[in-house]
PDB file of C-alpha atoms in Angstrom:
ATOM      1  CA  GLY A   1     -59.365  86.225 -52.052  1.00 32.00           C
ATOM      2  CA  GLU A   2     -57.132  83.478 -50.663  1.00 36.00           C
ATOM      3  CA  LEU A   3     -53.956  85.342 -51.208  1.00 36.00           C
ATOM      4  CA  GLY A   4     -55.189  88.285 -49.083  1.00 37.00           C
ATOM      5  CA  MET A   5     -55.424  90.583 -52.112  1.00 41.00           C
ATOM      6  CA  ALA A   6     -57.099  93.983 -51.482  1.00 45.00           C
ATOM      7  CA  GLY A   7     -58.815  94.465 -54.871  1.00 53.00           C
ATOM      8  CA  ASN A   8     -61.780  93.682 -57.008  1.00 64.00           C
ATOM      9  CA  VAL A   9     -63.319  93.650 -60.469  1.00 65.00           C
ATOM     10  CA  ASP A  10     -66.200  95.895 -59.381  1.00 76.00           C
ATOM     11  CA  PHE A  11     -64.466  99.130 -59.339  1.00 86.00           C
ATOM     12  CA  THR A  12     -65.159 102.476 -61.026  1.00 86.00           C
ATOM     13  CA  ILE A  13     -62.861 105.093 -62.459  1.00 87.00           C
ATOM     14  CA  GLU A  14     -63.313 107.138 -59.197  1.00 87.00           C
ATOM     15  CA  ASP A  15     -61.589 104.292 -57.268  1.00 87.00           C
ATOM     16  CA  LEU A  16     -58.461 104.619 -59.370  1.00 90.00           C
ATOM     17  CA  ILE A  17     -55.572 106.458 -57.689  1.00 81.00           C
ATOM     18  CA  SER A  18     -53.369 107.840 -60.585  1.00 90.00           C
ATOM     19  CA  ASP A  19     -53.926 109.690 -63.763  1.00 91.00           C
ATOM     20  CA  SER A  20     -52.121 106.891 -65.574  1.00 91.00           C
ATOM     21  CA  HIS A  21     -54.656 104.464 -64.233  1.00 92.00           C
ATOM     22  CA  ARG A  22     -57.601 106.637 -65.174  1.00 93.00           C
ATOM     23  CA  SER A  23     -56.537 107.438 -68.698  1.00 94.00           C
ATOM     24  CA  LEU A  24     -55.906 103.820 -69.500  1.00 95.00           C
ATOM     25  CA  TYR A  25     -59.157 102.664 -67.986  1.00 95.00           C
ATOM     26  CA  ALA A  26     -61.044 105.259 -69.822  1.00 94.00           C
ATOM     27  CA  TRP A  27     -59.517 103.927 -73.125  1.00 96.00           C
ATOM     28  CA  PHE A  28     -60.278 100.411 -72.211  1.00 95.00           C
ATOM     29  CA  THR A  29     -63.976 101.076 -71.494  1.00 94.00           C
ATOM     30  CA  THR A  30     -64.438 102.448 -75.013  1.00 94.00           C
ATOM     31  CA  PHE A  31     -63.923  98.767 -76.035  1.00 94.00           C
ATOM     32  CA  SER A  32     -65.695  97.013 -73.219  1.00 87.00           C
ATOM     33  CA  GLU A  33     -68.818  99.091 -73.855  1.00 87.00           C
ATOM     34  CA  ARG A  34     -68.931  97.548 -77.321  1.00 89.00           C
ATOM     35  CA  ASP A  35     -68.528  93.950 -75.767  1.00 89.00           C
ATOM     36  CA  THR A  36     -64.990  93.554 -77.236  1.00 92.00           C
ATOM     37  CA  LEU A  37     -61.429  93.719 -75.919  1.00 95.00           C
ATOM     38  CA  PRO A  38     -58.757  96.001 -77.221  1.00 96.00           C
ATOM     39  CA  SER A  39     -55.855  94.437 -79.104  1.00 96.00           C
ATOM     40  CA  ARG A  40     -52.221  95.300 -78.800  1.00 93.00           C
ATOM     41  CA  ALA A  41     -52.594  97.040 -82.258  1.00 94.00           C
ATOM     42  CA  ASP A  42     -55.352  99.259 -80.756  1.00 96.00           C
ATOM     43  CA  PHE A  43     -52.965 100.640 -78.201  1.00 95.00           C
ATOM     44  CA  GLU A  44     -51.149 103.758 -79.414  1.00 93.00           C
ATOM     45  CA  PRO A  45     -48.310 104.290 -76.857  1.00 90.00           C
ATOM     46  CA  LEU A  46     -48.075 108.004 -77.936  1.00 91.00           C
ATOM     47  CA  ASP A  47     -51.593 108.622 -76.570  1.00 92.00           C
ATOM     48  CA  PHE A  48     -50.351 107.767 -73.060  1.00 92.00           C
ATOM     49  CA  PRO A  49     -46.960 109.414 -72.672  1.00 90.00           C
ATOM     50  CA  THR A  50     -47.154 109.661 -68.892  1.00 89.00           C
ATOM     51  CA  SER A  51     -48.447 106.068 -68.477  1.00 93.00           C
ATOM     52  CA  LEU A  52     -45.659 104.155 -70.481  1.00 93.00           C
ATOM     53  CA  GLN A  53     -43.083 104.141 -67.748  1.00 94.00           C
ATOM     54  CA  HIS A  54     -45.603 102.397 -65.405  1.00 94.00           C
ATOM     55  CA  LEU A  55     -46.725  99.695 -67.878  1.00 96.00           C
ATOM     56  CA  VAL A  56     -45.944  96.022 -68.203  1.00 95.00           C
ATOM     57  CA  LEU A  57     -47.291  94.223 -71.427  1.00 96.00           C
ATOM     58  CA  VAL A  58     -47.541  90.579 -70.620  1.00 97.00           C
ATOM     59  CA  ASP A  59     -47.887  87.894 -73.411  1.00 97.00           C
ATOM     60  CA  VAL A  60     -50.095  84.968 -72.575  1.00 98.00           C
ATOM     61  CA  GLU A  61     -48.821  81.754 -73.966  1.00 96.00           C
ATOM     62  CA  GLN A  62     -51.044  78.647 -74.220  1.00 92.00           C
ATOM     63  CA  ASP A  63     -50.333  74.931 -73.632  1.00 91.00           C
ATOM     64  CA  PRO A  64     -49.075  75.256 -71.038  1.00 93.00           C
ATOM     65  CA  VAL A  65     -50.327  78.744 -69.959  1.00 94.00           C
ATOM     66  CA  ARG A  66     -47.397  80.993 -69.193  1.00 97.00           C
ATOM     67  CA  TYR A  67     -46.995  84.704 -68.762  1.00 97.00           C
ATOM     68  CA  ARG A  68     -44.069  86.564 -70.206  1.00 97.00           C
ATOM     69  CA  ALA A  69     -43.166  90.245 -69.673  1.00 96.00           C
ATOM     70  CA  ARG A  70     -42.829  91.581 -73.243  1.00 95.00           C
ATOM     71  CA  LEU A  71     -42.380  95.191 -72.166  1.00 94.00           C
ATOM     72  CA  VAL A  72     -41.564  96.679 -68.753  1.00 95.00           C
ATOM     73  CA  GLY A  73     -41.715 100.479 -68.106  1.00 95.00           C
ATOM     74  CA  THR A  74     -38.665 102.230 -66.770  1.00 94.00           C
ATOM     75  CA  ALA A  75     -40.485 103.299 -63.424  1.00 91.00           C
ATOM     76  CA  ILE A  76     -41.010  99.509 -62.690  1.00 91.00           C
ATOM     77  CA  THR A  77     -37.485  98.595 -63.685  1.00 92.00           C
ATOM     78  CA  GLU A  78     -36.132 101.398 -61.358  1.00 89.00           C
ATOM     79  CA  ALA A  79     -38.439 100.462 -58.432  1.00 86.00           C
ATOM     80  CA  ARG A  80     -37.399  96.718 -58.780  1.00 85.00           C
ATOM     81  CA  GLY A  81     -33.768  97.410 -59.421  1.00 86.00           C
ATOM     82  CA  LEU A  82     -33.877  94.855 -62.365  1.00 87.00           C
ATOM     83  CA  ASP A  83     -35.216  94.734 -65.835  1.00 91.00           C
ATOM     84  CA  ALA A  84     -37.774  91.884 -66.220  1.00 90.00           C
ATOM     85  CA  THR A  85     -38.226  92.278 -69.988  1.00 94.00           C
ATOM     86  CA  GLY A  86     -38.523  88.773 -71.374  1.00 96.00           C
ATOM     87  CA  ASP A  87     -38.831  87.096 -68.035  1.00 95.00           C
ATOM     88  CA  TYR A  88     -41.556  84.432 -67.380  1.00 96.00           C
ATOM     89  CA  TYR A  89     -43.556  84.947 -64.277  1.00 94.00           C
ATOM     90  CA  ASP A  90     -43.189  81.247 -63.259  1.00 95.00           C
ATOM     91  CA  GLU A  91     -39.443  81.600 -63.342  1.00 94.00           C
ATOM     92  CA  THR A  92     -39.518  84.773 -61.139  1.00 89.00           C
ATOM     93  CA  THR A  93     -39.649  84.591 -57.378  1.00 86.00           C
ATOM     94  CA  GLY A  94     -42.560  86.275 -55.661  1.00 85.00           C
ATOM     95  CA  THR A  95     -44.897  86.410 -58.603  1.00 89.00           C
ATOM     96  CA  GLU A  96     -47.733  84.295 -57.221  1.00 89.00           C
ATOM     97  CA  GLU A  97     -50.116  87.198 -56.791  1.00 88.00           C
ATOM     98  CA  ALA A  98     -49.254  88.565 -60.244  1.00 91.00           C
ATOM     99  CA  ILE A  99     -49.885  85.078 -61.773  1.00 94.00           C
ATOM    100  CA  ALA A 100     -53.281  84.910 -59.950  1.00 93.00           C
ATOM    101  CA  ARG A 101     -54.270  88.349 -61.274  1.00 93.00           C
ATOM    102  CA  ALA A 102     -53.132  87.372 -64.819  1.00 95.00           C
ATOM    103  CA  GLY A 103     -55.130  84.060 -64.652  1.00 95.00           C
ATOM    104  CA  ALA A 104     -58.196  85.891 -63.421  1.00 94.00           C
ATOM    105  CA  ALA A 105     -57.937  88.428 -66.393  1.00 95.00           C
ATOM    106  CA  VAL A 106     -57.561  85.625 -68.872  1.00 95.00           C
ATOM    107  CA  LYS A 107     -60.422  83.634 -67.566  1.00 94.00           C
ATOM    108  CA  SER A 108     -62.918  86.561 -67.078  1.00 92.00           C
ATOM    109  CA  GLY A 109     -61.842  88.978 -69.668  1.00 93.00           C
ATOM    110  CA  LYS A 110     -62.442  91.685 -67.128  1.00 93.00           C
ATOM    111  CA  PRO A 111     -60.147  94.399 -65.683  1.00 94.00           C
ATOM    112  CA  SER A 112     -59.163  94.359 -61.991  1.00 94.00           C
ATOM    113  CA  PHE A 113     -57.670  96.979 -59.723  1.00 93.00           C
ATOM    114  CA  TYR A 114     -55.651  96.065 -56.637  1.00 89.00           C
ATOM    115  CA  THR A 115     -54.176  98.475 -54.149  1.00 88.00           C
ATOM    116  CA  ASN A 116     -51.495  98.094 -51.426  1.00 83.00           C
ATOM    117  CA  GLN A 117     -49.656  95.192 -53.017  1.00 82.00           C
ATOM    118  CA  PRO A 118     -46.263  94.265 -51.524  1.00 77.00           C
ATOM    119  CA  MET A 119     -43.516  94.213 -54.140  1.00 79.00           C
ATOM    120  CA  THR A 120     -42.765  90.544 -53.486  1.00 79.00           C
ATOM    121  CA  TRP A 121     -41.048  90.110 -56.860  1.00 78.00           C
ATOM    122  CA  SER A 122     -38.331  92.610 -55.995  1.00 76.00           C
ATOM    123  CA  PRO A 123     -35.452  92.827 -53.673  1.00 74.00           C
ATOM    124  CA  LYS A 124     -37.154  96.054 -52.531  1.00 71.00           C
ATOM    125  CA  ASP A 125     -40.203  94.308 -51.219  1.00 68.00           C
ATOM    126  CA  TYR A 126     -40.844  96.965 -48.578  1.00 65.00           C
ATOM    127  CA  LYS A 127     -42.398  99.003 -51.405  1.00 77.00           C
ATOM    128  CA  ARG A 128     -46.064  98.867 -52.142  1.00 84.00           C
ATOM    129  CA  TYR A 129     -48.035  99.378 -55.408  1.00 87.00           C
ATOM    130  CA  SER A 130     -51.430  99.535 -56.887  1.00 90.00           C
ATOM    131  CA  VAL A 131     -52.059  97.808 -60.170  1.00 93.00           C
ATOM    132  CA  LEU A 132     -54.725  98.200 -62.864  1.00 95.00           C
ATOM    133  CA  THR A 133     -54.905  94.994 -64.959  1.00 95.00           C
ATOM    134  CA  LEU A 134     -56.472  95.182 -68.494  1.00 96.00           C
ATOM    135  CA  PRO A 135     -56.956  92.085 -70.640  1.00 97.00           C
ATOM    136  CA  MET A 136     -56.401  92.568 -74.307  1.00 97.00           C
ATOM    137  CA  SER A 137     -57.124  90.256 -77.318  1.00 97.00           C
ATOM    138  CA  SER A 138     -56.113  89.998 -80.940  1.00 95.00           C
ATOM    139  CA  ASP A 139     -59.401  88.478 -81.899  1.00 93.00           C
ATOM    140  CA  GLY A 140     -61.579  90.627 -79.563  1.00 88.00           C
ATOM    141  CA  ASN A 141     -62.444  87.565 -77.378  1.00 87.00           C
ATOM    142  CA  THR A 142     -59.477  85.277 -76.222  1.00 94.00           C
ATOM    143  CA  VAL A 143     -57.078  87.168 -73.892  1.00 96.00           C
ATOM    144  CA  ASP A 144     -53.470  86.945 -75.301  1.00 97.00           C
ATOM    145  CA  VAL A 145     -51.901  90.086 -73.926  1.00 97.00           C
ATOM    146  CA  ILE A 146     -52.502  91.507 -70.457  1.00 97.00           C
ATOM    147  CA  MET A 147     -51.572  95.244 -69.760  1.00 97.00           C
ATOM    148  CA  CYS A 148     -50.653  96.083 -66.199  1.00 96.00           C
ATOM    149  CA  CYS A 149     -50.243  99.680 -64.941  1.00 95.00           C
ATOM    150  CA  LEU A 150     -48.326  99.900 -61.710  1.00 93.00           C
ATOM    151  CA  ASN A 151     -48.313 102.817 -59.382  1.00 89.00           C
ATOM    152  CA  PHE A 152     -45.876 102.869 -56.521  1.00 85.00           C
ATOM    153  CA  GLU A 153     -47.312 104.107 -53.369  1.00 73.00           C
TER     154      GLU A 153
END
């Protein structure tokens, strides 16, 4: 894409790097196979004990469209050196690619997987990460929450 992102929506579970990514994607596909999206209520955190520290749950607000980090895993907070819980993407420096990924998830309702992303939204921008982005919906159709699972490389 324009932003030089190494990633795509046409990936398979074999392309995923971490067990966290694979377990979450396997869970997500049980919904997508039925042509629906999981809701926040469908997600049982206790089923994914090793993934939680790598997760960001993002609320999608409408009119205007804004993305707000509702929950940020401890591994991400540690890697960044700051806790982003409650922060809006558009008020955070270096989130352009995250905003683009979120926008694509909302528009397409499809998951995406990107690797080798620079951590531009952190003072530790030398770090790189891969991210699995999973759209979620309370009505099974309109994306209102986005789950991101980050793996630091």
